[in-house]
């Protein structure tokens, strides 16, 4: 019974236990399996889309590679978030070049192409827990296996500074490749500083550890890349800091303020500032291509090899690629010109220049507190440089840009242009500093006037250049007035100091006046009747006659001279066969005074008067009365028996009409009428000269017979000089700043235009475009159309930015030209590449978006260029060789490589060795079973290892 009941009870309990066991349903996925499924789904989606569709869906481009992109997806597992990134290339070639500069770090380390990276979304972005990293990598490997994908996958581990990774890649059903990379940042073993020790490190990964590696031979593929860099020219920052402090205190960098040699000492801008070398250095990459190495002794020999034995040389210039958006630390014309534009904007706040300096002027307190004026010692030094004795204008016009004349400023070497360039660095170019500097400048100009001292950097002869700014015209007028005034003073002292007041010799009744310039007699040797150099209208008749002065030495009286010839004075030459109307004598051309010089505002006053009174012939004569009066007096003295009609025939032949003039040009009428055989000449005055009350005839009647040497000068130097000083002392601030801006832009551009850059076409085009842009944007200033708050101010700010771009390109072109003077093709190739890079990022605005993008290029060095490149690596001095370490070998003129990169690899056939135990029959393929990438110097070392195994 008992047993029966026990059996029955056991039979009843079995179904209950089976029901309890059914709660463990393994068909339900765990969180880890769901995580794998999520990874698999994302990978399948990326594989299905392909590179083309991924690009359309917003794949991100990775620089500096041209065709590497990435997409990413967020995943969650065990309350943690992960980010999985897929890096892929758009080209279909599956091969990776070992030393391609555009490779991603993982591509270079492990020789892969497309790959996955999965990392936690944390601050460090790495996994510090080893079990977690192994589990995460296993999940990715399973997901990729389910997708039949052969993408390698990597997980960042350890500290971020170590750049450590572990990875795995399924190579099909036979092999699996595992990856591992780590970095040593200090205390690198001495053995691993040399190629021999690195070779043995790689061999130890597949050879027995008990073997003596130096006594055995191994078939190892080897390739190496060494990078050298020149020592920067500006390593010594101490002197540079002293110069910077000096300029910051308000001084001008002009002059010899330092003795340290700068790279741009022979550049034209070095007179004003020293630019940082934009080509900070030259990197040389030497590459030893794939080579079979069998023993560590071969590696020792290779370490002593010269870099010239490398199969390839690549040049990588280190050029500053910062687009000049912020000018806080920049030094150059562009930064100072932008400050000058701001001073122009503030110049409308006062009526007089003195208001910006005056203490009593209300409303200027804010300017006084924010704008510092340099001390008087700085002002005195600058004025001494500007008004240096003996400074004359040189032949700058021969080298200036052909489009410079379209900018209404002052020539580069003129006094006002030098003042403007000095002002750019005076007190950081604020309006108060400029005002105080201008006041002291005008005081020095007045001193030159009052003491009759020549005005330096200004031509004291010739005509006024109306294409320049008005201040430069006024200074040129003042220089001429000083010269005239000085000549008059010398004559006066000569007369007072002479023993005989009548010591002036009178030859042929002509008074010799040394104050007037004697023309070259050759100037009038061709003044013949068939080709007279006389004008055809009133306005040009002023310049038609010869200039006043002494009688030529080779002058001889006419053969038909009568007793009245002894009264003839101031004759320059006989005008061909022309005869006087009332006397059977030849017509003589007199020496005449030069027309009085006029600046642009004086011409405008005359034009306004003509517009107001109409184009009246008598009114025009009234404006030129003094000139006509002088010419008529000189003509009467040279032709005592002449009448008014004779003067018209000589001075304005267009107003003398004959029957022949209706059929021929006026210039030929002299030859057809005048000769001794058909005297007296036939003809009549024109209608306007025959009118009653003609002002010309009235002036003729009033004019005495006086040669030019005895006449009162048309130009009164004392009066005109005082007028010039009055203009300079009372000029409005905005008028001063407008002319300073135009002159400063022009002078700065003319200075940069003298830079030698090897004739680079792109650079010359940029300079030409700059002049055109300046001429266009400075027009409102040249036409005096500027007002407070004008839009032209903003245009000038943009112009200073454009100027800065051209200035930066020019310094780069100059630096490249100096470094590659013997290899111009290399400098041209580098500049062309940089110009293309920079042009895409430069604009007319003050801020650009891609300023952090670094310029990168590699230029193939040909065999005949290697010696030129090698000469750039000058042997380092003791101060420059600051790293006292054991040499790594492969020295280039005493320079160690800054980076040494090596790739060791071992390749094996799958069939016929221990890898082939489970391989299909007939399978025969060579694979890279071991690969080690090594990068570092004597201070650090990074090693990346990949191993293929049969699982």
PDB file of C-alpha atoms in Angstrom, residues 212-469:
ATOM      1  CA  UNK A 212      68.876  34.500 -31.285  1.00  0.00           C
ATOM      2  CA  UNK A 213      67.268  36.885 -33.784  1.00  0.00           C
ATOM      3  CA  UNK A 214      70.596  38.340 -34.862  1.00  0.00           C
ATOM      4  CA  UNK A 215      71.809  34.929 -35.992  1.00  0.00           C
ATOM      5  CA  UNK A 216      68.716  33.914 -37.953  1.00  0.00           C
ATOM      6  CA  UNK A 217      67.213  35.103 -41.190  1.00  0.00           C
ATOM      7  CA  UNK A 218      63.573  36.037 -41.691  1.00  0.00           C
ATOM      8  CA  UNK A 219      61.730  37.125 -44.780  1.00  0.00           C
ATOM      9  CA  UNK A 220      60.327  40.487 -43.649  1.00  0.00           C
ATOM     10  CA  UNK A 221      58.970  43.224 -45.884  1.00  0.00           C
ATOM     11  CA  UNK A 222      60.078  46.664 -44.814  1.00  0.00           C
ATOM     12  CA  UNK A 223      59.137  50.213 -45.788  1.00  0.00           C
ATOM     13  CA  UNK A 224      60.059  53.426 -43.974  1.00  0.00           C
ATOM     14  CA  UNK A 225      59.068  57.069 -43.999  1.00  0.00           C
ATOM     15  CA  UNK A 226      61.260  59.747 -42.364  1.00  0.00           C
ATOM     16  CA  UNK A 227      60.073  63.317 -41.862  1.00  0.00           C
ATOM     17  CA  UNK A 228      62.529  66.193 -41.436  1.00  0.00           C
ATOM     18  CA  UNK A 229      61.696  69.820 -40.663  1.00  0.00           C
ATOM     19  CA  UNK A 230      63.771  72.946 -41.010  1.00  0.00           C
ATOM     20  CA  UNK A 231      64.408  75.088 -37.958  1.00  0.00           C
ATOM     21  CA  UNK A 232      62.191  78.152 -37.867  1.00  0.00           C
ATOM     22  CA  UNK A 233      63.832  81.490 -38.624  1.00  0.00           C
ATOM     23  CA  UNK A 234      62.018  83.176 -35.732  1.00  0.00           C
ATOM     24  CA  UNK A 235      63.076  80.902 -32.896  1.00  0.00           C
ATOM     25  CA  UNK A 236      64.428  83.825 -30.906  1.00  0.00           C
ATOM     26  CA  UNK A 237      61.283  85.478 -29.578  1.00  0.00           C
ATOM     27  CA  UNK A 238      62.977  87.782 -27.114  1.00  0.00           C
ATOM     28  CA  UNK A 239      64.065  90.389 -29.631  1.00  0.00           C
ATOM     29  CA  UNK A 240      60.728  90.198 -31.384  1.00  0.00           C
ATOM     30  CA  UNK A 241      59.007  90.942 -28.102  1.00  0.00           C
ATOM     31  CA  UNK A 242      61.135  94.039 -27.606  1.00  0.00           C
ATOM     32  CA  UNK A 243      60.176  95.328 -31.046  1.00  0.00           C
ATOM     33  CA  UNK A 244      56.520  94.672 -30.389  1.00  0.00           C
ATOM     34  CA  UNK A 245      56.629  96.547 -27.097  1.00  0.00           C
ATOM     35  CA  UNK A 246      58.317  99.498 -28.794  1.00  0.00           C
ATOM     36  CA  UNK A 247      55.619  99.758 -31.484  1.00  0.00           C
ATOM     37  CA  UNK A 248      52.863  99.301 -28.923  1.00  0.00           C
ATOM     38  CA  UNK A 249      54.177 102.282 -26.932  1.00  0.00           C
ATOM     39  CA  UNK A 250      53.501 104.522 -29.884  1.00  0.00           C
ATOM     40  CA  UNK A 251      56.771 104.454 -31.777  1.00  0.00           C
ATOM     41  CA  UNK A 252      57.128 103.837 -35.460  1.00  0.00           C
ATOM     42  CA  UNK A 253      58.993 100.673 -36.441  1.00  0.00           C
ATOM     43  CA  UNK A 254      60.824 102.684 -39.073  1.00  0.00           C
ATOM     44  CA  UNK A 255      64.538 102.891 -38.596  1.00  0.00           C
ATOM     45  CA  UNK A 256      67.187 100.585 -37.214  1.00  0.00           C
ATOM     46  CA  UNK A 257      65.607  99.582 -33.917  1.00  0.00           C
ATOM     47  CA  UNK A 258      67.052  96.083 -33.785  1.00  0.00           C
ATOM     48  CA  UNK A 259      70.136  94.277 -34.902  1.00  0.00           C
ATOM     49  CA  UNK A 260      68.778  90.733 -35.187  1.00  0.00           C
ATOM     50  CA  UNK A 261      68.534  89.558 -38.760  1.00  0.00           C
ATOM     51  CA  UNK A 262      64.962  89.038 -39.911  1.00  0.00           C
ATOM     52  CA  UNK A 263      63.848  86.989 -42.879  1.00  0.00           C
ATOM     53  CA  UNK A 264      62.292  90.067 -44.512  1.00  0.00           C
ATOM     54  CA  UNK A 265      65.090  92.586 -43.922  1.00  0.00           C
ATOM     55  CA  UNK A 266      65.431  93.118 -47.671  1.00  0.00           C
ATOM     56  CA  UNK A 267      61.678  93.359 -48.281  1.00  0.00           C
ATOM     57  CA  UNK A 268      60.230  96.825 -48.967  1.00  0.00           C
ATOM     58  CA  UNK A 269      57.833  96.704 -46.015  1.00  0.00           C
ATOM     59  CA  UNK A 270      60.677  96.103 -43.530  1.00  0.00           C
ATOM     60  CA  UNK A 271      61.108  99.886 -43.254  1.00  0.00           C
ATOM     61  CA  UNK A 272      57.762  99.981 -41.457  1.00  0.00           C
ATOM     62  CA  UNK A 273      57.253  96.601 -39.806  1.00  0.00           C
ATOM     63  CA  UNK A 274      58.680  93.114 -39.549  1.00  0.00           C
ATOM     64  CA  UNK A 275      56.301  90.383 -40.656  1.00  0.00           C
ATOM     65  CA  UNK A 276      56.294  86.904 -39.227  1.00  0.00           C
ATOM     66  CA  UNK A 277      57.521  84.432 -41.776  1.00  0.00           C
ATOM     67  CA  UNK A 278      54.334  82.788 -43.110  1.00  0.00           C
ATOM     68  CA  UNK A 279      56.342  79.806 -44.336  1.00  0.00           C
ATOM     69  CA  UNK A 280      57.124  78.571 -40.857  1.00  0.00           C
ATOM     70  CA  UNK A 281      59.196  75.684 -42.068  1.00  0.00           C
ATOM     71  CA  UNK A 282      59.730  73.062 -44.715  1.00  0.00           C
ATOM     72  CA  UNK A 283      58.991  69.409 -44.030  1.00  0.00           C
ATOM     73  CA  UNK A 284      60.830  66.852 -46.089  1.00  0.00           C
ATOM     74  CA  UNK A 285      59.437  63.331 -46.305  1.00  0.00           C
ATOM     75  CA  UNK A 286      61.839  60.642 -47.482  1.00  0.00           C
ATOM     76  CA  UNK A 287      60.380  57.235 -48.311  1.00  0.00           C
ATOM     77  CA  UNK A 288      62.142  53.907 -48.603  1.00  0.00           C
ATOM     78  CA  UNK A 289      59.825  51.730 -50.668  1.00  0.00           C
ATOM     79  CA  UNK A 290      59.084  48.041 -50.074  1.00  0.00           C
ATOM     80  CA  UNK A 291      62.264  46.141 -49.349  1.00  0.00           C
ATOM     81  CA  UNK A 292      62.968  42.581 -48.214  1.00  0.00           C
ATOM     82  CA  UNK A 293      65.003  42.454 -44.993  1.00  0.00           C
ATOM     83  CA  UNK A 294      66.397  39.208 -43.576  1.00  0.00           C
ATOM     84  CA  UNK A 295      68.447  40.158 -40.524  1.00  0.00           C
ATOM     85  CA  UNK A 296      68.860  42.835 -37.895  1.00  0.00           C
ATOM     86  CA  UNK A 297      72.336  43.637 -39.237  1.00  0.00           C
ATOM     87  CA  UNK A 298      70.753  44.914 -42.433  1.00  0.00           C
ATOM     88  CA  UNK A 299      68.603  47.238 -40.342  1.00  0.00           C
ATOM     89  CA  UNK A 300      71.696  48.556 -38.576  1.00  0.00           C
ATOM     90  CA  UNK A 301      73.275  49.375 -41.923  1.00  0.00           C
ATOM     91  CA  UNK A 302      70.093  51.046 -43.102  1.00  0.00           C
ATOM     92  CA  UNK A 303      70.067  53.283 -40.028  1.00  0.00           C
ATOM     93  CA  UNK A 304      73.395  54.741 -41.107  1.00  0.00           C
ATOM     94  CA  UNK A 305      72.219  55.358 -44.664  1.00  0.00           C
ATOM     95  CA  UNK A 306      71.882  58.884 -46.025  1.00  0.00           C
ATOM     96  CA  UNK A 307      68.387  60.216 -46.772  1.00  0.00           C
ATOM     97  CA  UNK A 308      69.612  60.771 -50.337  1.00  0.00           C
ATOM     98  CA  UNK A 309      69.393  56.983 -50.799  1.00  0.00           C
ATOM     99  CA  UNK A 310      65.628  57.038 -50.282  1.00  0.00           C
ATOM    100  CA  UNK A 311      63.597  56.243 -53.374  1.00  0.00           C
ATOM    101  CA  UNK A 312      61.167  59.161 -52.973  1.00  0.00           C
ATOM    102  CA  UNK A 313      61.367  62.703 -51.615  1.00  0.00           C
ATOM    103  CA  UNK A 314      58.254  64.704 -50.851  1.00  0.00           C
ATOM    104  CA  UNK A 315      58.223  68.370 -49.809  1.00  0.00           C
ATOM    105  CA  UNK A 316      55.556  69.634 -47.391  1.00  0.00           C
ATOM    106  CA  UNK A 317      55.620  73.410 -46.741  1.00  0.00           C
ATOM    107  CA  UNK A 318      54.327  74.504 -43.364  1.00  0.00           C
ATOM    108  CA  UNK A 319      52.411  77.663 -44.310  1.00  0.00           C
ATOM    109  CA  UNK A 320      50.235  79.655 -41.986  1.00  0.00           C
ATOM    110  CA  UNK A 321      46.681  79.273 -43.279  1.00  0.00           C
ATOM    111  CA  UNK A 322      44.868  81.508 -40.813  1.00  0.00           C
ATOM    112  CA  UNK A 323      42.477  83.802 -42.613  1.00  0.00           C
ATOM    113  CA  UNK A 324      43.004  87.205 -41.034  1.00  0.00           C
ATOM    114  CA  UNK A 325      39.662  87.620 -39.318  1.00  0.00           C
ATOM    115  CA  UNK A 326      40.957  89.060 -36.045  1.00  0.00           C
ATOM    116  CA  UNK A 327      43.682  91.694 -36.176  1.00  0.00           C
ATOM    117  CA  UNK A 328      44.453  91.795 -32.480  1.00  0.00           C
ATOM    118  CA  UNK A 329      47.945  90.372 -32.910  1.00  0.00           C
ATOM    119  CA  UNK A 330      48.527  91.047 -36.594  1.00  0.00           C
ATOM    120  CA  UNK A 331      51.061  93.598 -37.772  1.00  0.00           C
ATOM    121  CA  UNK A 332      50.961  94.931 -41.303  1.00  0.00           C
ATOM    122  CA  UNK A 333      49.648  97.663 -43.532  1.00  0.00           C
ATOM    123  CA  UNK A 334      46.133  96.206 -43.621  1.00  0.00           C
ATOM    124  CA  UNK A 335      45.629  96.250 -39.856  1.00  0.00           C
ATOM    125  CA  UNK A 336      46.843  99.845 -39.605  1.00  0.00           C
ATOM    126  CA  UNK A 337      44.789 100.962 -42.598  1.00  0.00           C
ATOM    127  CA  UNK A 338      41.662  99.648 -40.895  1.00  0.00           C
ATOM    128  CA  UNK A 339      42.518 101.819 -37.880  1.00  0.00           C
ATOM    129  CA  UNK A 340      42.970 104.811 -40.176  1.00  0.00           C
ATOM    130  CA  UNK A 341      39.498 104.194 -41.607  1.00  0.00           C
ATOM    131  CA  UNK A 342      38.096 104.281 -38.078  1.00  0.00           C
ATOM    132  CA  UNK A 343      39.897 107.583 -37.515  1.00  0.00           C
ATOM    133  CA  UNK A 344      38.270 108.913 -40.685  1.00  0.00           C
ATOM    134  CA  UNK A 345      34.875 107.898 -39.357  1.00  0.00           C
ATOM    135  CA  UNK A 346      35.519 109.925 -36.191  1.00  0.00           C
ATOM    136  CA  UNK A 347      36.957 112.955 -38.000  1.00  0.00           C
ATOM    137  CA  UNK A 348      33.474 114.401 -38.639  1.00  0.00           C
ATOM    138  CA  UNK A 349      32.991 115.006 -34.914  1.00  0.00           C
ATOM    139  CA  UNK A 350      35.050 118.228 -34.912  1.00  0.00           C
ATOM    140  CA  UNK A 351      35.412 121.303 -37.125  1.00  0.00           C
ATOM    141  CA  UNK A 352      39.139 121.814 -36.663  1.00  0.00           C
ATOM    142  CA  UNK A 353      42.108 119.546 -36.203  1.00  0.00           C
ATOM    143  CA  UNK A 354      43.022 121.310 -32.968  1.00  0.00           C
ATOM    144  CA  UNK A 355      39.693 120.272 -31.433  1.00  0.00           C
ATOM    145  CA  UNK A 356      40.882 116.672 -31.086  1.00  0.00           C
ATOM    146  CA  UNK A 357      43.894 117.804 -29.086  1.00  0.00           C
ATOM    147  CA  UNK A 358      42.465 120.787 -27.205  1.00  0.00           C
ATOM    148  CA  UNK A 359      41.819 120.253 -23.496  1.00  0.00           C
ATOM    149  CA  UNK A 360      39.074 122.854 -23.278  1.00  0.00           C
ATOM    150  CA  UNK A 361      36.983 121.486 -26.140  1.00  0.00           C
ATOM    151  CA  UNK A 362      33.763 119.959 -24.722  1.00  0.00           C
ATOM    152  CA  UNK A 363      32.718 116.460 -25.775  1.00  0.00           C
ATOM    153  CA  UNK A 364      36.284 115.219 -26.249  1.00  0.00           C
ATOM    154  CA  UNK A 365      36.750 113.706 -22.792  1.00  0.00           C
ATOM    155  CA  UNK A 366      35.975 110.204 -24.038  1.00  0.00           C
ATOM    156  CA  UNK A 367      38.588 110.525 -26.778  1.00  0.00           C
ATOM    157  CA  UNK A 368      41.239 111.725 -24.360  1.00  0.00           C
ATOM    158  CA  UNK A 369      40.752 108.758 -22.053  1.00  0.00           C
ATOM    159  CA  UNK A 370      40.661 106.062 -24.731  1.00  0.00           C
ATOM    160  CA  UNK A 371      43.218 107.372 -27.244  1.00  0.00           C
ATOM    161  CA  UNK A 372      46.816 107.805 -26.212  1.00  0.00           C
ATOM    162  CA  UNK A 373      49.187 110.276 -27.854  1.00  0.00           C
ATOM    163  CA  UNK A 374      52.859 109.222 -27.896  1.00  0.00           C
ATOM    164  CA  UNK A 375      55.362 111.361 -25.984  1.00  0.00           C
ATOM    165  CA  UNK A 376      57.118 114.347 -27.629  1.00  0.00           C
ATOM    166  CA  UNK A 377      60.334 112.371 -27.974  1.00  0.00           C
ATOM    167  CA  UNK A 378      58.627 110.023 -30.444  1.00  0.00           C
ATOM    168  CA  UNK A 379      57.222 112.982 -32.381  1.00  0.00           C
ATOM    169  CA  UNK A 380      60.644 114.625 -32.567  1.00  0.00           C
ATOM    170  CA  UNK A 381      62.257 111.446 -33.849  1.00  0.00           C
ATOM    171  CA  UNK A 382      59.658 110.962 -36.578  1.00  0.00           C
ATOM    172  CA  UNK A 383      59.850 114.606 -37.674  1.00  0.00           C
ATOM    173  CA  UNK A 384      63.619 114.335 -37.822  1.00  0.00           C
ATOM    174  CA  UNK A 385      63.300 111.342 -40.135  1.00  0.00           C
ATOM    175  CA  UNK A 386      60.699 113.059 -42.311  1.00  0.00           C
ATOM    176  CA  UNK A 387      62.603 116.342 -42.608  1.00  0.00           C
ATOM    177  CA  UNK A 388      66.009 114.785 -42.908  1.00  0.00           C
ATOM    178  CA  UNK A 389      68.418 117.068 -44.759  1.00  0.00           C
ATOM    179  CA  UNK A 390      69.449 116.076 -48.231  1.00  0.00           C
ATOM    180  CA  UNK A 391      66.527 113.727 -48.894  1.00  0.00           C
ATOM    181  CA  UNK A 392      65.483 114.026 -52.512  1.00  0.00           C
ATOM    182  CA  UNK A 393      62.953 112.240 -54.644  1.00  0.00           C
ATOM    183  CA  UNK A 394      64.499 109.222 -56.340  1.00  0.00           C
ATOM    184  CA  UNK A 395      63.446 107.454 -59.483  1.00  0.00           C
ATOM    185  CA  UNK A 396      60.449 105.742 -57.915  1.00  0.00           C
ATOM    186  CA  UNK A 397      58.264 106.515 -60.921  1.00  0.00           C
ATOM    187  CA  UNK A 398      60.166 103.885 -62.866  1.00  0.00           C
ATOM    188  CA  UNK A 399      59.034 101.085 -60.545  1.00  0.00           C
ATOM    189  CA  UNK A 400      55.563 102.163 -59.488  1.00  0.00           C
ATOM    190  CA  UNK A 401      52.499 100.299 -60.685  1.00  0.00           C
ATOM    191  CA  UNK A 402      50.967 101.561 -63.896  1.00  0.00           C
ATOM    192  CA  UNK A 403      47.525 101.826 -62.253  1.00  0.00           C
ATOM    193  CA  UNK A 404      48.772 103.721 -59.223  1.00  0.00           C
ATOM    194  CA  UNK A 405      48.066 107.049 -60.899  1.00  0.00           C
ATOM    195  CA  UNK A 406      44.347 106.313 -60.898  1.00  0.00           C
ATOM    196  CA  UNK A 407      44.355 106.702 -57.098  1.00  0.00           C
ATOM    197  CA  UNK A 408      44.391 110.367 -56.159  1.00  0.00           C
ATOM    198  CA  UNK A 409      47.036 110.254 -53.471  1.00  0.00           C
ATOM    199  CA  UNK A 410      50.631 111.349 -53.071  1.00  0.00           C
ATOM    200  CA  UNK A 411      53.596 109.528 -54.632  1.00  0.00           C
ATOM    201  CA  UNK A 412      55.257 107.026 -52.324  1.00  0.00           C
ATOM    202  CA  UNK A 413      58.490 108.951 -51.744  1.00  0.00           C
ATOM    203  CA  UNK A 414      56.824 112.354 -51.327  1.00  0.00           C
ATOM    204  CA  UNK A 415      56.718 114.140 -47.991  1.00  0.00           C
ATOM    205  CA  UNK A 416      52.976 113.706 -47.449  1.00  0.00           C
ATOM    206  CA  UNK A 417      53.040 109.992 -48.325  1.00  0.00           C
ATOM    207  CA  UNK A 418      55.832 109.421 -45.828  1.00  0.00           C
ATOM    208  CA  UNK A 419      53.861 111.375 -43.230  1.00  0.00           C
ATOM    209  CA  UNK A 420      50.822 109.153 -43.845  1.00  0.00           C
ATOM    210  CA  UNK A 421      52.805 105.935 -43.547  1.00  0.00           C
ATOM    211  CA  UNK A 422      54.423 107.182 -40.335  1.00  0.00           C
ATOM    212  CA  UNK A 423      50.982 108.056 -38.970  1.00  0.00           C
ATOM    213  CA  UNK A 424      49.804 104.478 -39.407  1.00  0.00           C
ATOM    214  CA  UNK A 425      51.990 103.401 -36.486  1.00  0.00           C
ATOM    215  CA  UNK A 426      51.873 106.645 -34.513  1.00  0.00           C
ATOM    216  CA  UNK A 427      49.803 106.132 -31.370  1.00  0.00           C
ATOM    217  CA  UNK A 428      48.115 103.117 -32.927  1.00  0.00           C
ATOM    218  CA  UNK A 429      46.700 105.454 -35.592  1.00  0.00           C
ATOM    219  CA  UNK A 430      43.959 107.028 -33.468  1.00  0.00           C
ATOM    220  CA  UNK A 431      42.420 110.371 -34.357  1.00  0.00           C
ATOM    221  CA  UNK A 432      44.027 112.269 -31.460  1.00  0.00           C
ATOM    222  CA  UNK A 433      47.498 111.011 -32.319  1.00  0.00           C
ATOM    223  CA  UNK A 434      47.018 111.897 -35.974  1.00  0.00           C
ATOM    224  CA  UNK A 435      45.796 115.401 -35.081  1.00  0.00           C
ATOM    225  CA  UNK A 436      48.739 116.112 -32.791  1.00  0.00           C
ATOM    226  CA  UNK A 437      51.209 114.697 -35.332  1.00  0.00           C
ATOM    227  CA  UNK A 438      49.701 116.853 -38.096  1.00  0.00           C
ATOM    228  CA  UNK A 439      49.983 120.012 -36.021  1.00  0.00           C
ATOM    229  CA  UNK A 440      53.655 119.366 -35.335  1.00  0.00           C
ATOM    230  CA  UNK A 441      54.188 118.439 -38.975  1.00  0.00           C
ATOM    231  CA  UNK A 442      52.759 121.785 -40.178  1.00  0.00           C
ATOM    232  CA  UNK A 443      54.897 123.662 -37.664  1.00  0.00           C
ATOM    233  CA  UNK A 444      57.954 122.042 -39.198  1.00  0.00           C
ATOM    234  CA  UNK A 445      56.733 122.931 -42.691  1.00  0.00           C
ATOM    235  CA  UNK A 446      56.247 126.570 -41.652  1.00  0.00           C
ATOM    236  CA  UNK A 447      59.752 126.626 -40.209  1.00  0.00           C
ATOM    237  CA  UNK A 448      61.126 125.509 -43.587  1.00  0.00           C
ATOM    238  CA  UNK A 449      59.149 128.326 -45.210  1.00  0.00           C
ATOM    239  CA  UNK A 450      60.211 131.055 -42.828  1.00  0.00           C
ATOM    240  CA  UNK A 451      63.862 129.986 -42.878  1.00  0.00           C
ATOM    241  CA  UNK A 452      63.844 129.482 -46.668  1.00  0.00           C
ATOM    242  CA  UNK A 453      64.988 125.894 -46.197  1.00  0.00           C
ATOM    243  CA  UNK A 454      64.244 123.400 -49.008  1.00  0.00           C
ATOM    244  CA  UNK A 455      61.242 121.207 -48.349  1.00  0.00           C
ATOM    245  CA  UNK A 456      62.559 117.627 -48.273  1.00  0.00           C
ATOM    246  CA  UNK A 457      61.075 114.876 -50.429  1.00  0.00           C
ATOM    247  CA  UNK A 458      59.416 117.475 -52.712  1.00  0.00           C
ATOM    248  CA  UNK A 459      60.392 118.589 -56.211  1.00  0.00           C
ATOM    249  CA  UNK A 460      61.235 122.303 -56.250  1.00  0.00           C
ATOM    250  CA  UNK A 461      60.849 122.702 -59.998  1.00  0.00           C
ATOM    251  CA  UNK A 462      58.519 121.653 -62.754  1.00  0.00           C
ATOM    252  CA  UNK A 463      54.743 121.785 -62.892  1.00  0.00           C
ATOM    253  CA  UNK A 464      52.161 120.858 -60.299  1.00  0.00           C
ATOM    254  CA  UNK A 465      51.047 117.227 -60.621  1.00  0.00           C
ATOM    255  CA  UNK A 466      47.258 117.583 -60.616  1.00  0.00           C
ATOM    256  CA  UNK A 467      46.779 113.800 -60.519  1.00  0.00           C
ATOM    257  CA  UNK A 468      47.892 113.755 -56.874  1.00  0.00           C
ATOM    258  CA  UNK A 469      45.921 114.808 -53.809  1.00  0.00           C
TER     259      UNK A 469
END
